[in-house]
mmCIF file of C-alpha atoms and ligand atoms in Angstrom:
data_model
loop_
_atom_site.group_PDB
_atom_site.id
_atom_site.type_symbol
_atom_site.label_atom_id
_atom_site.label_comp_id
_atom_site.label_asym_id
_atom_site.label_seq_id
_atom_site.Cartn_x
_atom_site.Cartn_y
_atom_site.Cartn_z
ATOM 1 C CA UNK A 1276 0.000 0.000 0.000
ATOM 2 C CA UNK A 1277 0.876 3.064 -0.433
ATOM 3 C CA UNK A 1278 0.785 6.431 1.679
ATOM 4 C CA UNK A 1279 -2.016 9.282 1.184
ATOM 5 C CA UNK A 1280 -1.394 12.581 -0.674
ATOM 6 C CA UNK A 1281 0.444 14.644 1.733
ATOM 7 C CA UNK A 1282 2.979 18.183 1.963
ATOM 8 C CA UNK A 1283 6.258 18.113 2.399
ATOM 9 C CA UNK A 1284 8.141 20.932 4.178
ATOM 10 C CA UNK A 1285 11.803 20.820 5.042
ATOM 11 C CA UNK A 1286 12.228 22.486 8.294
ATOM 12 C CA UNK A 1287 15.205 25.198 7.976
ATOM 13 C CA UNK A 1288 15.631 25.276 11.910
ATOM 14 C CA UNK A 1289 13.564 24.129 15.107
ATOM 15 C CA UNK A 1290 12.065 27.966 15.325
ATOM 16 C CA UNK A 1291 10.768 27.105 11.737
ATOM 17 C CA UNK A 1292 10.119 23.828 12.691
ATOM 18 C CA UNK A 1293 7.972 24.942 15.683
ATOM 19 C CA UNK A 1294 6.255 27.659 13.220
ATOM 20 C CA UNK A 1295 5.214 24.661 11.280
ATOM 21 C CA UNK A 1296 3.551 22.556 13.597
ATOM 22 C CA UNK A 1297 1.714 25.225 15.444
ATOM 23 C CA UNK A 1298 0.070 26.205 12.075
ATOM 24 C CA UNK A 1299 -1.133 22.629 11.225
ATOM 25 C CA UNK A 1300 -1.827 21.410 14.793
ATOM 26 C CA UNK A 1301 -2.640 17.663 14.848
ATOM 27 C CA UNK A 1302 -2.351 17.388 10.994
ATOM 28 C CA UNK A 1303 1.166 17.776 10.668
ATOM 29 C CA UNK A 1304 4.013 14.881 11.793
ATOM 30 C CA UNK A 1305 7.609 15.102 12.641
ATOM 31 C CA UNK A 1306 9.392 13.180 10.142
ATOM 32 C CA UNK A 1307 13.244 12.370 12.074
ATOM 33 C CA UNK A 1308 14.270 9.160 10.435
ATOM 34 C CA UNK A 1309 11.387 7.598 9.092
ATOM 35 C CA UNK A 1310 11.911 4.178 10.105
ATOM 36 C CA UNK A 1311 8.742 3.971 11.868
ATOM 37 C CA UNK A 1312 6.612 7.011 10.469
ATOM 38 C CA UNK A 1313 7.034 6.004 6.541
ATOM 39 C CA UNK A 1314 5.732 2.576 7.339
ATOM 40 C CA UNK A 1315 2.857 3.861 9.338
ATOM 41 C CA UNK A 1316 2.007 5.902 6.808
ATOM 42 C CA UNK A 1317 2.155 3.251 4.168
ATOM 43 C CA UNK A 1318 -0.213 0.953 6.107
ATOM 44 C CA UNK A 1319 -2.350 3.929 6.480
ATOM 45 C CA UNK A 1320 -3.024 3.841 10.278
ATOM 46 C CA UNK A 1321 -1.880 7.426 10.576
ATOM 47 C CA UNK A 1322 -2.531 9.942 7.595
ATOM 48 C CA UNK A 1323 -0.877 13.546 8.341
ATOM 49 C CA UNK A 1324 -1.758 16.012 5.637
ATOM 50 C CA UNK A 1325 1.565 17.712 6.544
ATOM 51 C CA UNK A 1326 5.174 16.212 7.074
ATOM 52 C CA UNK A 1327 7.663 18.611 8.897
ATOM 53 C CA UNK A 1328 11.230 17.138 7.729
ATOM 54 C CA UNK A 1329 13.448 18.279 10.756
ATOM 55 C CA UNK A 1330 16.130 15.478 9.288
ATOM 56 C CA UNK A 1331 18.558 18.647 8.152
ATOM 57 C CA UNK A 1332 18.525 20.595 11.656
ATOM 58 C CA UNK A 1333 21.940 19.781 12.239
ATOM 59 C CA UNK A 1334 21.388 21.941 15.910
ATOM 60 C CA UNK A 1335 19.297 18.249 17.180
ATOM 61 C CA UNK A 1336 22.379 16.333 16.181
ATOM 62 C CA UNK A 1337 25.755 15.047 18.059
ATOM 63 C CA UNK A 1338 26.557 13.492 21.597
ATOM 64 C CA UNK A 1339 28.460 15.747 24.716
ATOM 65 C CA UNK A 1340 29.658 15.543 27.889
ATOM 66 C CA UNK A 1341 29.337 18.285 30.059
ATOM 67 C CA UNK A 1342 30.373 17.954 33.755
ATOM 68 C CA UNK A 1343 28.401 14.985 34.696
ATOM 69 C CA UNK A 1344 25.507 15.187 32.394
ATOM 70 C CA UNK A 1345 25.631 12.975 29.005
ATOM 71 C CA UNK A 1346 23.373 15.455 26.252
ATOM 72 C CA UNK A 1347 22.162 13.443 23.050
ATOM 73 C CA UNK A 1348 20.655 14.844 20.094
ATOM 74 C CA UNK A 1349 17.290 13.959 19.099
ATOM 75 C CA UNK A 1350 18.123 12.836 15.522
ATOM 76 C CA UNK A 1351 21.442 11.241 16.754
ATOM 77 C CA UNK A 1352 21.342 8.315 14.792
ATOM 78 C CA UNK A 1353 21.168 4.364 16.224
ATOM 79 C CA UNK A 1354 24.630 3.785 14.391
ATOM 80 C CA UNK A 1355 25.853 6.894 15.812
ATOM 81 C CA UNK A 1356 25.086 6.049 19.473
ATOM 82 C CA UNK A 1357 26.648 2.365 18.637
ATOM 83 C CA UNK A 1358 29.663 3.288 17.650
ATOM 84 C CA UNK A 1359 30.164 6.540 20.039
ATOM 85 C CA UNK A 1360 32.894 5.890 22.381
ATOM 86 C CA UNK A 1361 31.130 8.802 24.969
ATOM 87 C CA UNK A 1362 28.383 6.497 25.200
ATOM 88 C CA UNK A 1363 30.599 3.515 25.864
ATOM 89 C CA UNK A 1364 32.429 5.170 28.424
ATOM 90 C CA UNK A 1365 29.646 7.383 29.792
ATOM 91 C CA UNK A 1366 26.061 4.943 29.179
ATOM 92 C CA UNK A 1367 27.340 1.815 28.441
ATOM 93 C CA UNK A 1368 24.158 0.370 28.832
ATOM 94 C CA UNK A 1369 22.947 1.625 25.508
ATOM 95 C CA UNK A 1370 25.989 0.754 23.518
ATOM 96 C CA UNK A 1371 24.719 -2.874 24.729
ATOM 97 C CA UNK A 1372 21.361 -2.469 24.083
ATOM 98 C CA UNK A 1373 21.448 -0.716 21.118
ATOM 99 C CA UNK A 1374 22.641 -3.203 18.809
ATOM 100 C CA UNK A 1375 19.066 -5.671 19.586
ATOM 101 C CA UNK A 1376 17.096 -2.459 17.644
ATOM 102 C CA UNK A 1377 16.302 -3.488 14.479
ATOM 103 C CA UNK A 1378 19.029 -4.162 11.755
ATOM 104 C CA UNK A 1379 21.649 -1.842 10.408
ATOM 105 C CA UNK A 1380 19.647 -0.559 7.576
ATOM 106 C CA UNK A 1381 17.136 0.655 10.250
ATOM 107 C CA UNK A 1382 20.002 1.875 12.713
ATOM 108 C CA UNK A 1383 21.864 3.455 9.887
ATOM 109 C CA UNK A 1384 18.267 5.900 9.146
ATOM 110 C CA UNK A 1385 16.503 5.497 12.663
ATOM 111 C CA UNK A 1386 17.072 8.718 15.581
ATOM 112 C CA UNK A 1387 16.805 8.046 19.665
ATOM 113 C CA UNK A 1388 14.209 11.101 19.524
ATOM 114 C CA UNK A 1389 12.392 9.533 16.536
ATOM 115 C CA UNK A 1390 12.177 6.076 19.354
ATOM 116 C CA UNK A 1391 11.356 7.988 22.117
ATOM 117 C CA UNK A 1392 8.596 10.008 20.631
ATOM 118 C CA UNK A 1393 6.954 6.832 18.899
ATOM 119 C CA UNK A 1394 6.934 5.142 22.425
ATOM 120 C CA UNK A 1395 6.299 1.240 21.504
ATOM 121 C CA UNK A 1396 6.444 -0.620 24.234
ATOM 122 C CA UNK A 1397 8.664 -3.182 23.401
ATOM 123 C CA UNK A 1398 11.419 -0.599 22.155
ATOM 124 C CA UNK A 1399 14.979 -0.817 23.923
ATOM 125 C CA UNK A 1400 15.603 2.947 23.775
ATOM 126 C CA UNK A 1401 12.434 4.304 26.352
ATOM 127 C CA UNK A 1402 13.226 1.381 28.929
ATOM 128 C CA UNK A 1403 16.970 2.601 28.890
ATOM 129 C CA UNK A 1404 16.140 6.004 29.145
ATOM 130 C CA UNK A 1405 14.325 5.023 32.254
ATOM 131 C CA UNK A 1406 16.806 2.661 33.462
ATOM 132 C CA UNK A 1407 19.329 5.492 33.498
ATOM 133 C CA UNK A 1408 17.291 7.808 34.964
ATOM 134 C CA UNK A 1409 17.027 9.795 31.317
ATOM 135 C CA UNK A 1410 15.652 13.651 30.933
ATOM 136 C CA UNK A 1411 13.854 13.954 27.896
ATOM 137 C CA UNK A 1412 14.106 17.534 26.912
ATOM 138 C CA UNK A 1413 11.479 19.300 24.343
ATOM 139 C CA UNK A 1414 10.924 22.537 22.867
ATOM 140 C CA UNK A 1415 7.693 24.667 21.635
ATOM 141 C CA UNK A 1416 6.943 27.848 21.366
ATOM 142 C CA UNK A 1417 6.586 28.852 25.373
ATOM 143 C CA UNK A 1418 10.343 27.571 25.658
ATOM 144 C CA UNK A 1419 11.528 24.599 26.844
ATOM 145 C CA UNK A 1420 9.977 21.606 29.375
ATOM 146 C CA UNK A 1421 12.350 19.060 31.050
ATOM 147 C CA UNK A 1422 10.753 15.608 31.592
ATOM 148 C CA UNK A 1423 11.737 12.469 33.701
ATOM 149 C CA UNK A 1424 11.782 9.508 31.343
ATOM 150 C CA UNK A 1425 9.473 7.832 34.104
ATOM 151 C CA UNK A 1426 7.283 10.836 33.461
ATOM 152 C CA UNK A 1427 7.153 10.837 29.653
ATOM 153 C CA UNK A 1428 5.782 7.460 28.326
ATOM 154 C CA UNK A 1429 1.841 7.417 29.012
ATOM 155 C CA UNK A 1430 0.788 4.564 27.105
ATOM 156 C CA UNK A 1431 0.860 2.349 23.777
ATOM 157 C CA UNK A 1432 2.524 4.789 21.124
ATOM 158 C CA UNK A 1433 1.456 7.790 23.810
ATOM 159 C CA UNK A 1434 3.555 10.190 25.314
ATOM 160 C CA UNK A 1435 2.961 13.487 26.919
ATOM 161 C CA UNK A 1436 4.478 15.414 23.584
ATOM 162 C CA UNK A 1437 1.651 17.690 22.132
ATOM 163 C CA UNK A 1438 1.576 18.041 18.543
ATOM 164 C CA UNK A 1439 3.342 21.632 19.154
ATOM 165 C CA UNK A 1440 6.204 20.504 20.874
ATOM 166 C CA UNK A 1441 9.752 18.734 19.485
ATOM 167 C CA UNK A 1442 11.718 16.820 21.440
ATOM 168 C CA UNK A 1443 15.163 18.149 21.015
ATOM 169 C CA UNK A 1444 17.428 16.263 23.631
ATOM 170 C CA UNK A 1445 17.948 13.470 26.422
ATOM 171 C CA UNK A 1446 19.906 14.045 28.849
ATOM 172 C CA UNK A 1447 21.596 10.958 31.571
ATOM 173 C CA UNK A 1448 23.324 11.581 34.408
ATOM 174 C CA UNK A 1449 27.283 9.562 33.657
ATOM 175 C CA UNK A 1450 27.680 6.618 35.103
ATOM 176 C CA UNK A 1451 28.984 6.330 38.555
ATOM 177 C CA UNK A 1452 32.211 4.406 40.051
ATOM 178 C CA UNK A 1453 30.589 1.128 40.970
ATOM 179 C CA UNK A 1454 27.984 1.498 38.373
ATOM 180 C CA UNK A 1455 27.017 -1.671 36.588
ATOM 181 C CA UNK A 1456 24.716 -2.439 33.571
ATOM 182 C CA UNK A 1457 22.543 -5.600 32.435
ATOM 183 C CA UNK A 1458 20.615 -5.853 29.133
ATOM 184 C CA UNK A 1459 18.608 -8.922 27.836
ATOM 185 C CA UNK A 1460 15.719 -9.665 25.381
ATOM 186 C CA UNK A 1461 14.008 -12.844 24.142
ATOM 187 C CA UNK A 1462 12.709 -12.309 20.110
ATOM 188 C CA UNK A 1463 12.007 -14.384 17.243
ATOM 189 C CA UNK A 1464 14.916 -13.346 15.644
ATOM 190 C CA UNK A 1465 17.520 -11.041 16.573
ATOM 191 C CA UNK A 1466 16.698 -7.743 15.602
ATOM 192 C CA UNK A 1467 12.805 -8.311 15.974
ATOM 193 C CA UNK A 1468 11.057 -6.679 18.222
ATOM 194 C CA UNK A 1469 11.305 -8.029 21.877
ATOM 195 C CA UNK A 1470 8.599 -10.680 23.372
ATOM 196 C CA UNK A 1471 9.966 -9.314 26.647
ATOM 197 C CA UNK A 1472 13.240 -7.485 27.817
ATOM 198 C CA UNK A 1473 14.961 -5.759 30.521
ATOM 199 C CA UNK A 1474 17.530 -2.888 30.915
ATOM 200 C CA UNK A 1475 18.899 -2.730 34.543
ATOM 201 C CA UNK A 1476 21.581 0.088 35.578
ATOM 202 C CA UNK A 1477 22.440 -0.466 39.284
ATOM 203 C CA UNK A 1478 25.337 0.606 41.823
ATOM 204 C CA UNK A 1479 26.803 -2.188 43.491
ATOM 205 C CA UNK A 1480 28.796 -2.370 46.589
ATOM 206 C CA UNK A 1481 30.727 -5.496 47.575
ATOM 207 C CA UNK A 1482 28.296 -7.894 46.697
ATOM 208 C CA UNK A 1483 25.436 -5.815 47.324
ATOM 209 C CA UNK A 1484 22.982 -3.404 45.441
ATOM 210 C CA UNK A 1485 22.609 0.073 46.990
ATOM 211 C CA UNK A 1486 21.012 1.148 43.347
ATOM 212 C CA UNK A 1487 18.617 -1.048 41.331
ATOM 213 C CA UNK A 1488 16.890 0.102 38.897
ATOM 214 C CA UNK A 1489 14.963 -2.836 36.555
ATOM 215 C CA UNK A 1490 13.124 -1.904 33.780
ATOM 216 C CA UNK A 1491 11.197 -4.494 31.837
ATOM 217 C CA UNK A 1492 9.887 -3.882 28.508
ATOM 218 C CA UNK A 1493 7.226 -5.640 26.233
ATOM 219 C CA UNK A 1494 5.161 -6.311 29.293
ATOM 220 C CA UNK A 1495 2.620 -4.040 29.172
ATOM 221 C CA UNK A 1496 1.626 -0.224 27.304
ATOM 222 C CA UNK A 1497 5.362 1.193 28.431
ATOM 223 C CA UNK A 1498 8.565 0.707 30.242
ATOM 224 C CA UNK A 1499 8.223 -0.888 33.555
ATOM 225 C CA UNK A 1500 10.321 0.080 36.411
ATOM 226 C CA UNK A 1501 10.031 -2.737 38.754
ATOM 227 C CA UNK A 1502 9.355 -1.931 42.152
ATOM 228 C CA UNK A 1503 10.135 -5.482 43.862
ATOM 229 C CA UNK A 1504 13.618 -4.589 42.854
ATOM 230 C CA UNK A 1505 13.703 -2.629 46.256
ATOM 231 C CA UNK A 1506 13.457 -6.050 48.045
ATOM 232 C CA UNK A 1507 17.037 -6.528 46.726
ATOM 233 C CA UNK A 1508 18.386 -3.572 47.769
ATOM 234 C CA UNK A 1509 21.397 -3.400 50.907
ATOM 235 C CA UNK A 1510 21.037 -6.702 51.918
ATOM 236 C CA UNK A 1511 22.937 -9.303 50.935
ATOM 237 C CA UNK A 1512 21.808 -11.679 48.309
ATOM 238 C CA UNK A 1513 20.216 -14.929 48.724
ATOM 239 C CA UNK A 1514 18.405 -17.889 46.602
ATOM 240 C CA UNK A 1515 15.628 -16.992 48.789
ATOM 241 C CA UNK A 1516 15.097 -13.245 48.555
ATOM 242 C CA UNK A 1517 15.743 -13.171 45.102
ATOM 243 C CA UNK A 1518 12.532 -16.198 44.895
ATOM 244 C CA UNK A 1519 10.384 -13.630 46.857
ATOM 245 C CA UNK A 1520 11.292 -10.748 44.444
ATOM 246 C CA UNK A 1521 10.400 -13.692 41.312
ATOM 247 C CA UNK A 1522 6.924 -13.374 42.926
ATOM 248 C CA UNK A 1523 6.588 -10.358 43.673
ATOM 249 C CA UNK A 1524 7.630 -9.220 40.087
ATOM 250 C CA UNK A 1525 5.175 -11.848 38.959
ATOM 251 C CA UNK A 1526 2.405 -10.160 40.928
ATOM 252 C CA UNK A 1527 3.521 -6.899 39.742
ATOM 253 C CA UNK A 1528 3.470 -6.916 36.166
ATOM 254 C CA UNK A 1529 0.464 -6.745 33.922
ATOM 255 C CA UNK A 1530 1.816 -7.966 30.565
ATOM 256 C CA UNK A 1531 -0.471 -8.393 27.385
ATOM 257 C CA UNK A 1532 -1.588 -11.084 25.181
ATOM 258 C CA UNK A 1533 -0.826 -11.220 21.601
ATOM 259 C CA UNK A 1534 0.461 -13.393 18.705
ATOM 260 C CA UNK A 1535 4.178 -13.286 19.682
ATOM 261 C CA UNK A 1536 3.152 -14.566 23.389
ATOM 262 C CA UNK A 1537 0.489 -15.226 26.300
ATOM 263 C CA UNK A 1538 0.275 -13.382 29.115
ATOM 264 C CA UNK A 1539 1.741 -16.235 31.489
ATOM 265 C CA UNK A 1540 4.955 -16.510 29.308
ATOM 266 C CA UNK A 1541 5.830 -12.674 29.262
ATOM 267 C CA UNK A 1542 5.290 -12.749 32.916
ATOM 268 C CA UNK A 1543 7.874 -15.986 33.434
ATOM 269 C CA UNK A 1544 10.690 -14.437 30.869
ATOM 270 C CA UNK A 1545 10.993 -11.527 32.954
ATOM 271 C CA UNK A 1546 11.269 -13.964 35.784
ATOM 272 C CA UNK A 1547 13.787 -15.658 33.751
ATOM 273 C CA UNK A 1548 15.515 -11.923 32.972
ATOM 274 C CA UNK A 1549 15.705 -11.285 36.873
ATOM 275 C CA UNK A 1550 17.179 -14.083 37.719
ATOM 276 C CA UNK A 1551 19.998 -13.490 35.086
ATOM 277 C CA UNK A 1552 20.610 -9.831 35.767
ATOM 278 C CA UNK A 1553 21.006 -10.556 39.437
ATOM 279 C CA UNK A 1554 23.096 -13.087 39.204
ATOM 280 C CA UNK A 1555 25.241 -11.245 36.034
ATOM 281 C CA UNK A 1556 25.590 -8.419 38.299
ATOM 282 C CA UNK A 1557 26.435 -9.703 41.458
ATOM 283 C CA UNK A 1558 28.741 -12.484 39.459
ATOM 284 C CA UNK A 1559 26.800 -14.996 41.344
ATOM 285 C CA UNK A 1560 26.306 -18.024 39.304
ATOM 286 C CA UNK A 1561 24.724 -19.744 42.261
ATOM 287 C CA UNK A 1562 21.403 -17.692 42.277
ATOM 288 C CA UNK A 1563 20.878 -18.475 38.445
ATOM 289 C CA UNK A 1564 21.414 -21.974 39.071
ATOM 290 C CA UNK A 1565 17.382 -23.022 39.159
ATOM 291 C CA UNK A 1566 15.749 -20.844 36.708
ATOM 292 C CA UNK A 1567 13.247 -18.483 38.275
ATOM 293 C CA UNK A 1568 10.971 -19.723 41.087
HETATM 294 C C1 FAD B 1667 11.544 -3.598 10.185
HETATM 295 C C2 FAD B 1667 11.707 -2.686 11.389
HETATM 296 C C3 FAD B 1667 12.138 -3.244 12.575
HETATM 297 C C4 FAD B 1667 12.289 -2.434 13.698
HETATM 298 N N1 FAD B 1667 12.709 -3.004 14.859
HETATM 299 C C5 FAD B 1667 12.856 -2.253 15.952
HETATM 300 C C6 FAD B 1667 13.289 -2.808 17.199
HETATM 301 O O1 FAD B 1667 13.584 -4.000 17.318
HETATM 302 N N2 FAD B 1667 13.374 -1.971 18.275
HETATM 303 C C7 FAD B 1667 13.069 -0.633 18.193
HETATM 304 O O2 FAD B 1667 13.157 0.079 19.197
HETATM 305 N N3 FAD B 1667 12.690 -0.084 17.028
HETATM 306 C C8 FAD B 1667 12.575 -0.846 15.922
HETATM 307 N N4 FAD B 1667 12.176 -0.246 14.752
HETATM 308 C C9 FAD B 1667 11.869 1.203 14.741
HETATM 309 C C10 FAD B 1667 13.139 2.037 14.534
HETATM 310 O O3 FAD B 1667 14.009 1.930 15.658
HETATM 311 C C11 FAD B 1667 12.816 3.544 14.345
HETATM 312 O O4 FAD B 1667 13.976 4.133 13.915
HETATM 313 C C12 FAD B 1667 12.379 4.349 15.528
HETATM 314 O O5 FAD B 1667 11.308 3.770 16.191
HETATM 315 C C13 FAD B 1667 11.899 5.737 15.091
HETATM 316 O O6 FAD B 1667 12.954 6.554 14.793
HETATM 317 P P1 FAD B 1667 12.917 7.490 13.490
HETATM 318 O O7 FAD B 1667 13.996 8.493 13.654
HETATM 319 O O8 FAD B 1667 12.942 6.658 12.286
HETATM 320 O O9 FAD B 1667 11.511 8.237 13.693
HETATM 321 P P2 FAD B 1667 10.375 8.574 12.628
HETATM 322 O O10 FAD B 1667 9.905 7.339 11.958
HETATM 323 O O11 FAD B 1667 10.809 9.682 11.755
HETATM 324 O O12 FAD B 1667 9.254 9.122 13.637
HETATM 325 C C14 FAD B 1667 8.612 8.261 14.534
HETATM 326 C C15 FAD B 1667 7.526 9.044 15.291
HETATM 327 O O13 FAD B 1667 8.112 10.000 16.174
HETATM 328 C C16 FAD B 1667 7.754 11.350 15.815
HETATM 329 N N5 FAD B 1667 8.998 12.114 15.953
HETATM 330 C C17 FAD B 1667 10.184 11.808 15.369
HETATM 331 N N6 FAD B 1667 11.129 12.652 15.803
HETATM 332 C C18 FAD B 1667 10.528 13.515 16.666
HETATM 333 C C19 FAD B 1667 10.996 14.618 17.447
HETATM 334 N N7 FAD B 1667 12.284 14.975 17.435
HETATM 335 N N8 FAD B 1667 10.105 15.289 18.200
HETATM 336 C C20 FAD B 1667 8.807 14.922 18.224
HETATM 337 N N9 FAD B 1667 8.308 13.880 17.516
HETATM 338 C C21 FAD B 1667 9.165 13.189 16.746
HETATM 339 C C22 FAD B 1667 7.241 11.240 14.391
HETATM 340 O O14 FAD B 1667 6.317 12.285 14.102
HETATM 341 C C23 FAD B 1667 6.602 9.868 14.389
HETATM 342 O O15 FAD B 1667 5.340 9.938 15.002
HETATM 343 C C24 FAD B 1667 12.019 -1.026 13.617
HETATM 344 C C25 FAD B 1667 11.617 -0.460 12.395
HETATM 345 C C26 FAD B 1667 11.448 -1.284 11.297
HETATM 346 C C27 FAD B 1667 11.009 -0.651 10.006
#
């Protein structure tokens, strides 16, 4: 199929760009990369009479460190944030995680704001951004709002962007001393979409967690942030706690139904995921050793 009729504008700046969408409201679209409007628009479930190109606005582009704040362009590009050795050093996490998003045609075209703004739940990008306790900067008219990542994703494909605003930046805080990463997904086929992941930044001390932060994705209409993770916080790991936190992840998660997977196997991957980021992280092979409870 192909797309409806529709305008093409090329924005010359993000004023311009911001002109643009507050004269066509709700009929006009970002276009970043395209890698997930283009095929929307093909299939016809969305069919904006306008498209505002901001793909040449080389001001939303490039990765910096200043003091202790990592700052990354909207329409940095996948490839760009998988080969960027800031984001190695700095957010390691998504250097790992990034490569499970799609396949390089898609990373070579694709922009973190352009996966951040579309918001499916089973994206890597939004669950890291909440994982590393991301702020999701965006622009309109009335200046500029800063949002926590746990803040910004309000539902399947939702976020709290209005069709006036851009989102220009993300900003994570660089990773501590004693900072430690996981990243995991089970799909089809690598590069597909996950059935059910998890990104996990935490700060470990000796063999225990004073920071935990476990966000699952693909388990329900955004990133979860798990709170039975603060069962495993400053106390010293056991087979047995990390069982009760199995449960009590079980109990907490809502996940969804759909062709890829039931309900009841979402809900024991994660399980699965837990077990293997705790034990990853605490290099504990012993608490791995039985699967999840
Ligand atoms: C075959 C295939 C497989 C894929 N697999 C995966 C996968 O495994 N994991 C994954 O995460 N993604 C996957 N994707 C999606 C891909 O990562 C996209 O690149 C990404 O979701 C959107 O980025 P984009 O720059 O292409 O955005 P676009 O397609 O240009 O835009 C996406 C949406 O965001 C809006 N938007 C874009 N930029 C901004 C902005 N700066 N401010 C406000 N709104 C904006 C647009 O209006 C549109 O609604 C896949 C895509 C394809 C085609």
């Amino acid at each position: 199929m192909k797309a409806s009729a529709f305008s093409y504008a090329r924005a010359t700046s993000v004023v311009n760009a911001l002109e643009l969408l507050v004269a066509h409201g709700d009929r006009a679209k970002v276009l970043s990369g395209g890698q997930s409007l283009m095929p929307a628009m093909n299939l016809r479930l969305i069919s904006p009479e306008l498209i505002v190109d901001i793909g040449e606005l080389a001001e939303l582009r490039g990765i910096a460190v200043r003091g202790d704040v990592l700052s990354i362009g909207a329409l940095t590009r996948h490839v760009e944030l998988q080969r960027s050795p800031e984001i190695a050093t700095h957010a390691p996490l998504l250097t790992e995680a990034i490569v499970h998003v799609a396949h390089p045609a898609i990373r070579n075209r694709g922009t973190i704001g352009g996966s951040l703004a579309h918001a499916d739940p089973a994206s890597e990008l939004p669950a890291c951004m909440l994982a590393l306790n991301a702020t999701i900067v965006v622009r309109s008219q009335a200046g500029e709002r800063r949002i926590a990542a746990g803040d910004f994703f309000t539902g399947i494909y939702e976020t709290v962007l209005s069709p006036h605003e851009l989102l220009i930046a993300v900003e994570l805080p660089v990773a501590r001393r004693n900072a430690a990463h996981f990243f995991s997904e089970f799909a089809r086929r690598h590069g597909d979409y996950a059935i059910t992941g998890l990104a996990a930044q935490a700060t470990v001390a000796g063999d225990i967690f004073t920071e935990l932060r476990l966000v699952f994705f693909a388990v329900g209409d955004r990133p979860v942030l798990a709170r039975s993770a603060e069962r495993l916080l400053n106390v010293r790991m056991t087979p047995a706690l990390l069982s009760d936190a199995s449960a009590a992840l079980g109990e907490e998660l809502e996940p969804q139904e759909d062709q890829q997977a039931s309900a009841s196997m979402r809900r024991h991957l994660a399980k699965v995921l837990l077990a293997r980021c705790v034990s990853a992280l605490l290099g504990r092979s012993d608490l791995n050793a039985g699967g999840p409870a």
